[in-house]
Amino acid sequence: MLAEGTSYVGRFAPSPTGPLHKGSLVAALASWLDARAHGGRWLLRIEDVDVPRCSQAASDTILHQLEALGLHWDGEVRVQSRRTEVYRAALDALVVRGLAYGCACSRRDLESQPLASDGTRRYPGTCRDRSGIPARAWRLRAAPGETAFYDRVLGRVALDVAADAGDFVLWRADGYCAYQLAVVVDDADQGVTDVVRGADLLTSTPRQILIQRALRLPQPRYAHLPLVLDAKGEKLSKQTRAPALRPDHASSDLVDALCFLGHPPPEDVRADDRDALLDWAVSNWNLVRVPREGIATGAPRQ
Ligand code: GLU
């Protein structure tokens, strides 16, 4: 339940490294439906902090694709690459309070460390108590112990971030803000109450909660969605060359995404136009119907 007097604010936050595909449509559509079904706002945020991997062309394409799908956002589009100073100020606040520290380790120094759940190397804490070193990256001091949260699709989810990843990166050695910090700062700044996104980000959530606590920011509610897999069982992604959504396929792509999300539209609705399909989906949206099979947590749904 949202706290009384709080109105729902959701968001879709694509990284413009390529066009939307059937996998990203599932996250866009579910977050849009959940916001609209709650009578809430739905914000669009372009997450281009990883400047070398992002492009303006991809960002323009994403906006056009969402328009063709009828997924209209509220207010201005937020663009993260224009907000570096805000993220830097958040980092500085953590450093001043001793909650983040500079790290001089190179990728090479860490290559023998085990992999964390997000594919980064677990950090052994080498620079934790060193001072006066030339900082390359900046890391959050991750307190030991489980960080748990209630997921609206999965139930209780918990991860010991310190054991999994160690002190993780807030500011990258190449000079760019890390995804985790930018997301937390913007979710709070934009008053986001509900994050609905793919389960590929499930292990990011406890990291984001640790940053929220360190910055004394509110924690949104979370819902993580099953991932669309290709014929080889791999997650559809730009890296696996998932085909881009085509504007002239909007209705059939929406039907496919709704079926995937456990909301198959009746035949007569399928034959209707795109907006009637979306109206039907808003009226019938219920997260309880979203399948959780294939998302590894083992947590009971509450
Ligand atoms: N920008 C992230 C991505 O495209 C999503 C971030 C989020 O939803 O928190 O994978």
PDB file of C-alpha atoms and ligand atoms in Angstrom:
ATOM      1  CA  MET A   1       0.000   0.000   0.000  1.00  0.00           C
ATOM      2  CA  LEU A   2       1.144   3.519  -0.712  1.00  0.00           C
ATOM      3  CA  ALA A   3       1.258   5.788   2.339  1.00  0.00           C
ATOM      4  CA  GLU A   4      -1.953   7.753   2.702  1.00  0.00           C
ATOM      5  CA  GLY A   5      -1.922  11.006   0.772  1.00  0.00           C
ATOM      6  CA  THR A   6       0.881   9.814  -1.539  1.00  0.00           C
ATOM      7  CA  SER A   7       0.003   9.556  -5.180  1.00  0.00           C
ATOM      8  CA  TYR A   8       1.584   6.985  -7.408  1.00  0.00           C
ATOM      9  CA  VAL A   9       4.569   8.021  -9.520  1.00  0.00           C
ATOM     10  CA  GLY A  10       6.062   5.391 -11.812  1.00  0.00           C
ATOM     11  CA  ARG A  11       8.769   5.618 -14.425  1.00  0.00           C
ATOM     12  CA  PHE A  12      10.408   3.925 -17.381  1.00  0.00           C
ATOM     13  CA  ALA A  13      14.143   4.444 -17.511  1.00  0.00           C
ATOM     14  CA  PRO A  14      15.708   3.036 -20.694  1.00  0.00           C
ATOM     15  CA  SER A  15      19.407   3.339 -21.474  1.00  0.00           C
ATOM     16  CA  PRO A  16      19.662   4.586 -25.080  1.00  0.00           C
ATOM     17  CA  THR A  17      22.179   2.011 -26.259  1.00  0.00           C
ATOM     18  CA  GLY A  18      19.781   0.845 -28.979  1.00  0.00           C
ATOM     19  CA  PRO A  19      16.097   0.778 -29.923  1.00  0.00           C
ATOM     20  CA  LEU A  20      13.390  -0.848 -27.785  1.00  0.00           C
ATOM     21  CA  HIS A  21      12.794  -4.559 -28.430  1.00  0.00           C
ATOM     22  CA  LYS A  22      10.208  -7.052 -27.175  1.00  0.00           C
ATOM     23  CA  GLY A  23      12.049  -7.400 -23.859  1.00  0.00           C
ATOM     24  CA  SER A  24      12.161  -3.685 -23.109  1.00  0.00           C
ATOM     25  CA  LEU A  25       8.510  -3.354 -24.194  1.00  0.00           C
ATOM     26  CA  VAL A  26       7.512  -5.659 -21.331  1.00  0.00           C
ATOM     27  CA  ALA A  27       9.128  -3.304 -18.789  1.00  0.00           C
ATOM     28  CA  ALA A  28       7.738  -0.191 -20.490  1.00  0.00           C
ATOM     29  CA  LEU A  29       4.212  -1.583 -20.766  1.00  0.00           C
ATOM     30  CA  ALA A  30       4.031  -3.068 -17.253  1.00  0.00           C
ATOM     31  CA  SER A  31       5.301   0.121 -15.622  1.00  0.00           C
ATOM     32  CA  TRP A  32       2.888   2.224 -17.719  1.00  0.00           C
ATOM     33  CA  LEU A  33      -0.076  -0.044 -16.919  1.00  0.00           C
ATOM     34  CA  ASP A  34       0.703  -0.150 -13.218  1.00  0.00           C
ATOM     35  CA  ALA A  35       0.899   3.664 -13.110  1.00  0.00           C
ATOM     36  CA  ARG A  36      -2.299   4.171 -15.122  1.00  0.00           C
ATOM     37  CA  ALA A  37      -4.210   1.495 -13.189  1.00  0.00           C
ATOM     38  CA  HIS A  38      -3.326   3.427  -9.993  1.00  0.00           C
ATOM     39  CA  GLY A  39      -4.369   6.743 -11.574  1.00  0.00           C
ATOM     40  CA  GLY A  40      -0.706   7.752 -11.264  1.00  0.00           C
ATOM     41  CA  ARG A  41       1.912   9.592 -13.261  1.00  0.00           C
ATOM     42  CA  TRP A  42       4.390   7.823 -15.537  1.00  0.00           C
ATOM     43  CA  LEU A  43       7.739   9.488 -16.133  1.00  0.00           C
ATOM     44  CA  LEU A  44      10.276   8.842 -18.850  1.00  0.00           C
ATOM     45  CA  ARG A  45      13.949   9.043 -17.970  1.00  0.00           C
ATOM     46  CA  ILE A  46      16.744   8.545 -20.471  1.00  0.00           C
ATOM     47  CA  GLU A  47      19.587   6.866 -18.597  1.00  0.00           C
ATOM     48  CA  ASP A  48      22.582   7.904 -20.639  1.00  0.00           C
ATOM     49  CA  VAL A  49      25.170   8.258 -17.853  1.00  0.00           C
ATOM     50  CA  ASP A  50      27.285   5.638 -19.627  1.00  0.00           C
ATOM     51  CA  VAL A  51      27.969   8.194 -22.353  1.00  0.00           C
ATOM     52  CA  PRO A  52      30.297   6.052 -24.534  1.00  0.00           C
ATOM     53  CA  ARG A  53      27.592   3.354 -24.918  1.00  0.00           C
ATOM     54  CA  CYS A  54      24.638   5.692 -25.524  1.00  0.00           C
ATOM     55  CA  SER A  55      23.534   7.785 -28.490  1.00  0.00           C
ATOM     56  CA  GLN A  56      21.117  10.595 -29.243  1.00  0.00           C
ATOM     57  CA  ALA A  57      19.813   8.600 -32.223  1.00  0.00           C
ATOM     58  CA  ALA A  58      18.839   5.687 -29.960  1.00  0.00           C
ATOM     59  CA  SER A  59      17.181   8.079 -27.542  1.00  0.00           C
ATOM     60  CA  ASP A  60      15.109   9.668 -30.368  1.00  0.00           C
ATOM     61  CA  THR A  61      14.124   6.226 -31.620  1.00  0.00           C
ATOM     62  CA  ILE A  62      12.937   5.147 -28.148  1.00  0.00           C
ATOM     63  CA  LEU A  63      10.705   8.227 -27.858  1.00  0.00           C
ATOM     64  CA  HIS A  64       9.166   7.532 -31.276  1.00  0.00           C
ATOM     65  CA  GLN A  65       8.653   3.868 -30.451  1.00  0.00           C
ATOM     66  CA  LEU A  66       6.825   4.726 -27.215  1.00  0.00           C
ATOM     67  CA  GLU A  67       4.614   7.198 -29.070  1.00  0.00           C
ATOM     68  CA  ALA A  68       3.776   4.583 -31.708  1.00  0.00           C
ATOM     69  CA  LEU A  69       2.813   2.176 -28.907  1.00  0.00           C
ATOM     70  CA  GLY A  70       0.524   4.760 -27.312  1.00  0.00           C
ATOM     71  CA  LEU A  71       2.593   4.762 -24.105  1.00  0.00           C
ATOM     72  CA  HIS A  72       2.478   8.491 -23.407  1.00  0.00           C
ATOM     73  CA  TRP A  73       4.578   9.871 -20.574  1.00  0.00           C
ATOM     74  CA  ASP A  74       3.851  12.751 -18.228  1.00  0.00           C
ATOM     75  CA  GLY A  75       5.920  15.923 -18.120  1.00  0.00           C
ATOM     76  CA  GLU A  76       9.369  16.516 -19.541  1.00  0.00           C
ATOM     77  CA  VAL A  77      11.727  13.694 -20.432  1.00  0.00           C
ATOM     78  CA  ARG A  78      14.560  13.623 -17.920  1.00  0.00           C
ATOM     79  CA  VAL A  79      18.042  13.130 -19.422  1.00  0.00           C
ATOM     80  CA  GLN A  80      20.671  11.911 -16.986  1.00  0.00           C
ATOM     81  CA  SER A  81      23.739  13.121 -18.889  1.00  0.00           C
ATOM     82  CA  ARG A  82      22.632  16.688 -18.093  1.00  0.00           C
ATOM     83  CA  ARG A  83      22.672  16.059 -14.360  1.00  0.00           C
ATOM     84  CA  THR A  84      26.263  15.076 -13.609  1.00  0.00           C
ATOM     85  CA  GLU A  85      26.665  17.860 -11.024  1.00  0.00           C
ATOM     86  CA  VAL A  86      23.676  16.666  -9.024  1.00  0.00           C
ATOM     87  CA  TYR A  87      25.067  13.129  -8.885  1.00  0.00           C
ATOM     88  CA  ARG A  88      28.505  14.479  -7.962  1.00  0.00           C
ATOM     89  CA  ALA A  89      27.003  16.435  -5.073  1.00  0.00           C
ATOM     90  CA  ALA A  90      25.360  13.245  -3.781  1.00  0.00           C
ATOM     91  CA  LEU A  91      28.705  11.441  -3.974  1.00  0.00           C
ATOM     92  CA  ASP A  92      30.467  14.304  -2.172  1.00  0.00           C
ATOM     93  CA  ALA A  93      27.874  14.190   0.601  1.00  0.00           C
ATOM     94  CA  LEU A  94      28.610  10.492   1.112  1.00  0.00           C
ATOM     95  CA  VAL A  95      32.378  11.036   1.077  1.00  0.00           C
ATOM     96  CA  VAL A  96      32.134  13.850   3.639  1.00  0.00           C
ATOM     97  CA  ARG A  97      30.186  11.534   5.945  1.00  0.00           C
ATOM     98  CA  GLY A  98      32.709   8.727   5.497  1.00  0.00           C
ATOM     99  CA  LEU A  99      30.168   6.497   3.752  1.00  0.00           C
ATOM    100  CA  ALA A 100      32.015   6.431   0.427  1.00  0.00           C
ATOM    101  CA  TYR A 101      35.731   6.407  -0.312  1.00  0.00           C
ATOM    102  CA  GLY A 102      38.178   6.755  -3.174  1.00  0.00           C
ATOM    103  CA  CYS A 103      39.682   3.601  -4.636  1.00  0.00           C
ATOM    104  CA  ALA A 104      42.984   3.368  -6.493  1.00  0.00           C
ATOM    105  CA  CYS A 105      42.618  -0.251  -7.667  1.00  0.00           C
ATOM    106  CA  SER A 106      42.771  -0.987 -11.374  1.00  0.00           C
ATOM    107  CA  ARG A 107      40.687  -3.576 -13.191  1.00  0.00           C
ATOM    108  CA  ARG A 108      43.824  -5.706 -13.280  1.00  0.00           C
ATOM    109  CA  ASP A 109      44.212  -5.551  -9.480  1.00  0.00           C
ATOM    110  CA  LEU A 110      40.748  -7.089  -9.157  1.00  0.00           C
ATOM    111  CA  GLU A 111      40.758  -9.674 -11.927  1.00  0.00           C
ATOM    112  CA  SER A 112      41.373 -12.619  -9.593  1.00  0.00           C
ATOM    113  CA  GLN A 113      38.365 -11.723  -7.389  1.00  0.00           C
ATOM    114  CA  PRO A 114      35.133 -13.762  -7.669  1.00  0.00           C
ATOM    115  CA  LEU A 115      32.318 -12.411  -9.828  1.00  0.00           C
ATOM    116  CA  ALA A 116      29.401 -10.679  -8.100  1.00  0.00           C
ATOM    117  CA  SER A 117      25.793 -11.361  -9.169  1.00  0.00           C
ATOM    118  CA  ASP A 118      25.848  -8.364 -11.522  1.00  0.00           C
ATOM    119  CA  GLY A 119      28.996  -9.537 -13.307  1.00  0.00           C
ATOM    120  CA  THR A 120      31.365  -7.074 -11.610  1.00  0.00           C
ATOM    121  CA  ARG A 121      34.292  -8.275  -9.480  1.00  0.00           C
ATOM    122  CA  ARG A 122      33.680  -8.552  -5.768  1.00  0.00           C
ATOM    123  CA  TYR A 123      35.719  -5.825  -4.090  1.00  0.00           C
ATOM    124  CA  PRO A 124      38.010  -7.076  -1.306  1.00  0.00           C
ATOM    125  CA  GLY A 125      38.138  -3.696   0.445  1.00  0.00           C
ATOM    126  CA  THR A 126      41.774  -2.913  -0.408  1.00  0.00           C
ATOM    127  CA  CYS A 127      41.374   0.881  -0.279  1.00  0.00           C
ATOM    128  CA  ARG A 128      38.771   0.998   2.493  1.00  0.00           C
ATOM    129  CA  ASP A 129      41.098   2.377   5.122  1.00  0.00           C
ATOM    130  CA  ARG A 130      43.769   3.969   2.964  1.00  0.00           C
ATOM    131  CA  SER A 131      44.030   7.716   2.812  1.00  0.00           C
ATOM    132  CA  GLY A 132      45.834  10.079   0.472  1.00  0.00           C
ATOM    133  CA  ILE A 133      45.709   7.689  -2.468  1.00  0.00           C
ATOM    134  CA  PRO A 134      44.986   8.836  -6.036  1.00  0.00           C
ATOM    135  CA  ALA A 135      41.306   7.867  -6.359  1.00  0.00           C
ATOM    136  CA  ARG A 136      40.276   6.337  -9.676  1.00  0.00           C
ATOM    137  CA  ALA A 137      36.765   5.244  -8.674  1.00  0.00           C
ATOM    138  CA  TRP A 138      34.571   5.911  -5.641  1.00  0.00           C
ATOM    139  CA  ARG A 139      32.874   3.157  -3.672  1.00  0.00           C
ATOM    140  CA  LEU A 140      30.085   2.868  -1.114  1.00  0.00           C
ATOM    141  CA  ARG A 141      30.975   1.209   2.189  1.00  0.00           C
ATOM    142  CA  ALA A 142      28.575  -1.739   2.091  1.00  0.00           C
ATOM    143  CA  ALA A 143      27.589  -2.719   5.620  1.00  0.00           C
ATOM    144  CA  PRO A 144      27.679  -6.502   6.159  1.00  0.00           C
ATOM    145  CA  GLY A 145      24.392  -8.415   6.424  1.00  0.00           C
ATOM    146  CA  GLU A 146      21.282  -8.973   4.370  1.00  0.00           C
ATOM    147  CA  THR A 147      19.351  -6.177   2.722  1.00  0.00           C
ATOM    148  CA  ALA A 148      15.761  -7.359   2.261  1.00  0.00           C
ATOM    149  CA  PHE A 149      12.774  -5.823   0.522  1.00  0.00           C
ATOM    150  CA  TYR A 150       9.255  -6.824  -0.391  1.00  0.00           C
ATOM    151  CA  ASP A 151       8.777  -7.244  -4.125  1.00  0.00           C
ATOM    152  CA  ARG A 152       5.199  -6.937  -5.431  1.00  0.00           C
ATOM    153  CA  VAL A 153       5.702  -9.839  -7.851  1.00  0.00           C
ATOM    154  CA  LEU A 154       8.213 -12.000  -6.013  1.00  0.00           C
ATOM    155  CA  GLY A 155       7.540 -11.483  -2.320  1.00  0.00           C
ATOM    156  CA  ARG A 156      10.519 -11.191   0.015  1.00  0.00           C
ATOM    157  CA  VAL A 157      13.883 -10.789  -1.701  1.00  0.00           C
ATOM    158  CA  ALA A 158      17.169 -10.511   0.204  1.00  0.00           C
ATOM    159  CA  LEU A 159      20.824 -10.155  -0.690  1.00  0.00           C
ATOM    160  CA  ASP A 160      23.969  -9.641   1.365  1.00  0.00           C
ATOM    161  CA  VAL A 161      25.578  -6.987  -0.807  1.00  0.00           C
ATOM    162  CA  ALA A 162      28.825  -6.955   1.170  1.00  0.00           C
ATOM    163  CA  ALA A 163      29.228 -10.717   0.669  1.00  0.00           C
ATOM    164  CA  ASP A 164      28.104 -10.596  -2.969  1.00  0.00           C
ATOM    165  CA  ALA A 165      29.820  -7.500  -4.335  1.00  0.00           C
ATOM    166  CA  GLY A 166      31.632  -5.814  -1.456  1.00  0.00           C
ATOM    167  CA  ASP A 167      31.968  -2.031  -1.541  1.00  0.00           C
ATOM    168  CA  PHE A 168      30.535  -1.315  -4.977  1.00  0.00           C
ATOM    169  CA  VAL A 169      31.237   1.527  -7.385  1.00  0.00           C
ATOM    170  CA  LEU A 170      29.308   4.802  -7.199  1.00  0.00           C
ATOM    171  CA  TRP A 171      31.581   6.763  -9.498  1.00  0.00           C
ATOM    172  CA  ARG A 172      33.503   5.014 -12.255  1.00  0.00           C
ATOM    173  CA  ALA A 173      37.210   5.181 -12.993  1.00  0.00           C
ATOM    174  CA  ASP A 174      36.417   6.536 -16.487  1.00  0.00           C
ATOM    175  CA  GLY A 175      34.859   9.631 -14.888  1.00  0.00           C
ATOM    176  CA  TYR A 176      31.170   8.751 -15.313  1.00  0.00           C
ATOM    177  CA  CYS A 177      28.612   8.360 -12.559  1.00  0.00           C
ATOM    178  CA  ALA A 178      27.660   4.715 -11.992  1.00  0.00           C
ATOM    179  CA  TYR A 179      24.130   3.603 -12.891  1.00  0.00           C
ATOM    180  CA  GLN A 180      23.302   2.711  -9.246  1.00  0.00           C
ATOM    181  CA  LEU A 181      23.919   6.198  -7.882  1.00  0.00           C
ATOM    182  CA  ALA A 182      22.199   8.082 -10.722  1.00  0.00           C
ATOM    183  CA  VAL A 183      19.072   5.884 -10.431  1.00  0.00           C
ATOM    184  CA  VAL A 184      18.768   6.428  -6.700  1.00  0.00           C
ATOM    185  CA  VAL A 185      19.262  10.190  -6.915  1.00  0.00           C
ATOM    186  CA  ASP A 186      16.711  10.538  -9.715  1.00  0.00           C
ATOM    187  CA  ASP A 187      14.087   8.167  -8.317  1.00  0.00           C
ATOM    188  CA  ALA A 188      14.086  10.271  -5.142  1.00  0.00           C
ATOM    189  CA  ASP A 189      14.293  13.633  -6.892  1.00  0.00           C
ATOM    190  CA  GLN A 190      11.388  12.720  -9.178  1.00  0.00           C
ATOM    191  CA  GLY A 191       9.272  11.437  -6.291  1.00  0.00           C
ATOM    192  CA  VAL A 192       9.062   7.931  -7.768  1.00  0.00           C
ATOM    193  CA  THR A 193       6.904   5.745  -5.521  1.00  0.00           C
ATOM    194  CA  ASP A 194       6.945   2.602  -7.669  1.00  0.00           C
ATOM    195  CA  VAL A 195       9.674   0.940  -9.691  1.00  0.00           C
ATOM    196  CA  VAL A 196       8.447  -1.745 -12.102  1.00  0.00           C
ATOM    197  CA  ARG A 197      11.301  -3.212 -14.152  1.00  0.00           C
ATOM    198  CA  GLY A 198      12.913  -6.411 -15.415  1.00  0.00           C
ATOM    199  CA  ALA A 199      14.309  -9.041 -13.067  1.00  0.00           C
ATOM    200  CA  ASP A 200      17.745  -8.508 -14.609  1.00  0.00           C
ATOM    201  CA  LEU A 201      17.935  -5.599 -12.144  1.00  0.00           C
ATOM    202  CA  LEU A 202      16.818  -7.650  -9.124  1.00  0.00           C
ATOM    203  CA  THR A 203      20.295  -7.756  -7.565  1.00  0.00           C
ATOM    204  CA  SER A 204      20.714  -4.024  -8.204  1.00  0.00           C
ATOM    205  CA  THR A 205      17.789  -3.253  -5.898  1.00  0.00           C
ATOM    206  CA  PRO A 206      19.542  -4.103  -2.579  1.00  0.00           C
ATOM    207  CA  ARG A 207      22.500  -1.988  -3.744  1.00  0.00           C
ATOM    208  CA  GLN A 208      20.129   0.880  -4.493  1.00  0.00           C
ATOM    209  CA  ILE A 209      18.466   0.477  -1.096  1.00  0.00           C
ATOM    210  CA  LEU A 210      21.876   0.784   0.617  1.00  0.00           C
ATOM    211  CA  ILE A 211      22.508   4.031  -1.283  1.00  0.00           C
ATOM    212  CA  GLN A 212      19.009   5.312  -0.384  1.00  0.00           C
ATOM    213  CA  ARG A 213      19.701   4.632   3.283  1.00  0.00           C
ATOM    214  CA  ALA A 214      23.124   6.297   3.138  1.00  0.00           C
ATOM    215  CA  LEU A 215      21.612   9.395   1.480  1.00  0.00           C
ATOM    216  CA  ARG A 216      18.537   9.251   3.764  1.00  0.00           C
ATOM    217  CA  LEU A 217      16.177   9.016   0.818  1.00  0.00           C
ATOM    218  CA  PRO A 218      12.810   7.242   0.741  1.00  0.00           C
ATOM    219  CA  GLN A 219      12.618   3.699  -0.606  1.00  0.00           C
ATOM    220  CA  PRO A 220      10.143   3.160  -3.464  1.00  0.00           C
ATOM    221  CA  ARG A 221       8.085  -0.032  -3.795  1.00  0.00           C
ATOM    222  CA  TYR A 222       9.528  -2.540  -6.258  1.00  0.00           C
ATOM    223  CA  ALA A 223       8.125  -5.066  -8.715  1.00  0.00           C
ATOM    224  CA  HIS A 224      10.471  -7.139 -10.875  1.00  0.00           C
ATOM    225  CA  LEU A 225       9.175  -8.753 -14.037  1.00  0.00           C
ATOM    226  CA  PRO A 226      10.097 -12.006 -15.753  1.00  0.00           C
ATOM    227  CA  LEU A 227      12.534 -11.630 -18.638  1.00  0.00           C
ATOM    228  CA  VAL A 228      11.746 -12.366 -22.268  1.00  0.00           C
ATOM    229  CA  LEU A 229      14.176 -15.023 -23.479  1.00  0.00           C
ATOM    230  CA  ASP A 230      15.264 -15.861 -27.016  1.00  0.00           C
ATOM    231  CA  ALA A 231      15.280 -19.345 -28.572  1.00  0.00           C
ATOM    232  CA  LYS A 232      18.644 -20.061 -26.907  1.00  0.00           C
ATOM    233  CA  GLY A 233      17.220 -19.175 -23.491  1.00  0.00           C
ATOM    234  CA  GLU A 234      19.174 -15.918 -23.314  1.00  0.00           C
ATOM    235  CA  LYS A 235      17.666 -12.625 -22.218  1.00  0.00           C
ATOM    236  CA  LEU A 236      16.561 -10.516 -25.185  1.00  0.00           C
ATOM    237  CA  SER A 237      18.922  -7.574 -25.304  1.00  0.00           C
ATOM    238  CA  LYS A 238      20.693  -5.224 -27.610  1.00  0.00           C
ATOM    239  CA  GLN A 239      23.826  -7.358 -27.121  1.00  0.00           C
ATOM    240  CA  THR A 240      22.025 -10.470 -28.402  1.00  0.00           C
ATOM    241  CA  ARG A 241      20.724  -8.366 -31.321  1.00  0.00           C
ATOM    242  CA  ALA A 242      17.046  -8.475 -30.413  1.00  0.00           C
ATOM    243  CA  PRO A 243      15.093  -6.964 -33.331  1.00  0.00           C
ATOM    244  CA  ALA A 244      13.820  -3.403 -32.830  1.00  0.00           C
ATOM    245  CA  LEU A 245      10.066  -2.883 -32.340  1.00  0.00           C
ATOM    246  CA  ARG A 246       8.418  -1.593 -35.519  1.00  0.00           C
ATOM    247  CA  PRO A 247       5.933   1.283 -35.304  1.00  0.00           C
ATOM    248  CA  ASP A 248       3.571  -0.499 -37.717  1.00  0.00           C
ATOM    249  CA  HIS A 249       3.442  -3.574 -35.437  1.00  0.00           C
ATOM    250  CA  ALA A 250       2.386  -1.673 -32.307  1.00  0.00           C
ATOM    251  CA  SER A 251      -0.907  -3.526 -31.680  1.00  0.00           C
ATOM    252  CA  SER A 252       0.461  -7.022 -32.221  1.00  0.00           C
ATOM    253  CA  ASP A 253       3.560  -6.268 -30.116  1.00  0.00           C
ATOM    254  CA  LEU A 254       1.293  -5.004 -27.323  1.00  0.00           C
ATOM    255  CA  VAL A 255      -0.811  -8.184 -27.519  1.00  0.00           C
ATOM    256  CA  ASP A 256       2.355 -10.326 -27.286  1.00  0.00           C
ATOM    257  CA  ALA A 257       3.629  -8.334 -24.300  1.00  0.00           C
ATOM    258  CA  LEU A 258       0.240  -8.571 -22.549  1.00  0.00           C
ATOM    259  CA  CYS A 259       0.151 -12.347 -23.070  1.00  0.00           C
ATOM    260  CA  PHE A 260       3.685 -12.591 -21.675  1.00  0.00           C
ATOM    261  CA  LEU A 261       2.582 -10.577 -18.631  1.00  0.00           C
ATOM    262  CA  GLY A 262      -0.303 -12.980 -17.930  1.00  0.00           C
ATOM    263  CA  HIS A 263      -2.993 -10.679 -19.373  1.00  0.00           C
ATOM    264  CA  PRO A 264      -4.095 -12.244 -22.688  1.00  0.00           C
ATOM    265  CA  PRO A 265      -6.698  -9.911 -24.234  1.00  0.00           C
ATOM    266  CA  PRO A 266      -9.989 -11.476 -25.429  1.00  0.00           C
ATOM    267  CA  GLU A 267     -10.339 -11.926 -29.214  1.00  0.00           C
ATOM    268  CA  ASP A 268     -12.737  -9.007 -29.729  1.00  0.00           C
ATOM    269  CA  VAL A 269     -10.349  -6.651 -27.922  1.00  0.00           C
ATOM    270  CA  ARG A 270      -7.409  -7.880 -30.012  1.00  0.00           C
ATOM    271  CA  ALA A 271      -9.309  -6.911 -33.131  1.00  0.00           C
ATOM    272  CA  ASP A 272      -9.837  -3.394 -31.778  1.00  0.00           C
ATOM    273  CA  ASP A 273      -7.471  -0.487 -32.251  1.00  0.00           C
ATOM    274  CA  ARG A 274      -4.374   0.145 -30.142  1.00  0.00           C
ATOM    275  CA  ASP A 275      -5.979   2.572 -27.694  1.00  0.00           C
ATOM    276  CA  ALA A 276      -8.943   0.277 -27.015  1.00  0.00           C
ATOM    277  CA  LEU A 277      -6.442  -2.506 -26.321  1.00  0.00           C
ATOM    278  CA  LEU A 278      -4.565  -0.288 -23.864  1.00  0.00           C
ATOM    279  CA  ASP A 279      -7.844   0.781 -22.188  1.00  0.00           C
ATOM    280  CA  TRP A 280      -8.753  -2.871 -21.722  1.00  0.00           C
ATOM    281  CA  ALA A 281      -5.301  -3.590 -20.288  1.00  0.00           C
ATOM    282  CA  VAL A 282      -5.480  -0.691 -17.789  1.00  0.00           C
ATOM    283  CA  SER A 283      -8.909  -1.862 -16.567  1.00  0.00           C
ATOM    284  CA  ASN A 284      -7.741  -5.463 -16.213  1.00  0.00           C
ATOM    285  CA  TRP A 285      -4.215  -4.913 -14.907  1.00  0.00           C
ATOM    286  CA  ASN A 286      -3.302  -6.936 -11.831  1.00  0.00           C
ATOM    287  CA  LEU A 287       0.310  -7.683 -10.870  1.00  0.00           C
ATOM    288  CA  VAL A 288      -0.810 -10.950  -9.260  1.00  0.00           C
ATOM    289  CA  ARG A 289      -1.344 -12.333 -12.769  1.00  0.00           C
ATOM    290  CA  VAL A 290       2.237 -11.666 -13.848  1.00  0.00           C
ATOM    291  CA  PRO A 291       4.036 -15.028 -13.947  1.00  0.00           C
ATOM    292  CA  ARG A 292       7.043 -15.337 -11.693  1.00  0.00           C
ATOM    293  CA  GLU A 293       8.337 -18.612 -13.087  1.00  0.00           C
ATOM    294  CA  GLY A 294      11.944 -18.465 -14.124  1.00  0.00           C
ATOM    295  CA  ILE A 295      12.882 -15.667 -11.736  1.00  0.00           C
ATOM    296  CA  ALA A 296      15.309 -17.189  -9.262  1.00  0.00           C
ATOM    297  CA  THR A 297      14.538 -16.176  -5.666  1.00  0.00           C
ATOM    298  CA  GLY A 298      12.454 -18.914  -4.090  1.00  0.00           C
ATOM    299  CA  ALA A 299      10.505 -16.319  -2.130  1.00  0.00           C
ATOM    300  CA  PRO A 300       6.784 -16.939  -1.505  1.00  0.00           C
ATOM    301  CA  ARG A 301       4.366 -14.422  -2.977  1.00  0.00           C
ATOM    302  CA  GLN A 302       2.454 -12.521  -0.281  1.00  0.00           C
TER     303      GLN A 302
HETATM  304  N1  GLU B   1      18.506   2.032 -17.472  1.00  0.00           N
HETATM  305  C1  GLU B   1      18.305   0.677 -17.045  1.00  0.00           C
HETATM  306  C2  GLU B   1      18.240  -0.242 -18.241  1.00  0.00           C
HETATM  307  O1  GLU B   1      17.934   0.208 -19.335  1.00  0.00           O
HETATM  308  C3  GLU B   1      17.015   0.493 -16.282  1.00  0.00           C
HETATM  309  C4  GLU B   1      17.051   1.194 -14.996  1.00  0.00           C
HETATM  310  C5  GLU B   1      15.886   0.954 -14.065  1.00  0.00           C
HETATM  311  O2  GLU B   1      14.773   0.639 -14.492  1.00  0.00           O
HETATM  312  O3  GLU B   1      16.127   1.135 -12.900  1.00  0.00           O
HETATM  313  O4  GLU B   1      18.494  -1.413 -18.079  1.00  0.00           O
END
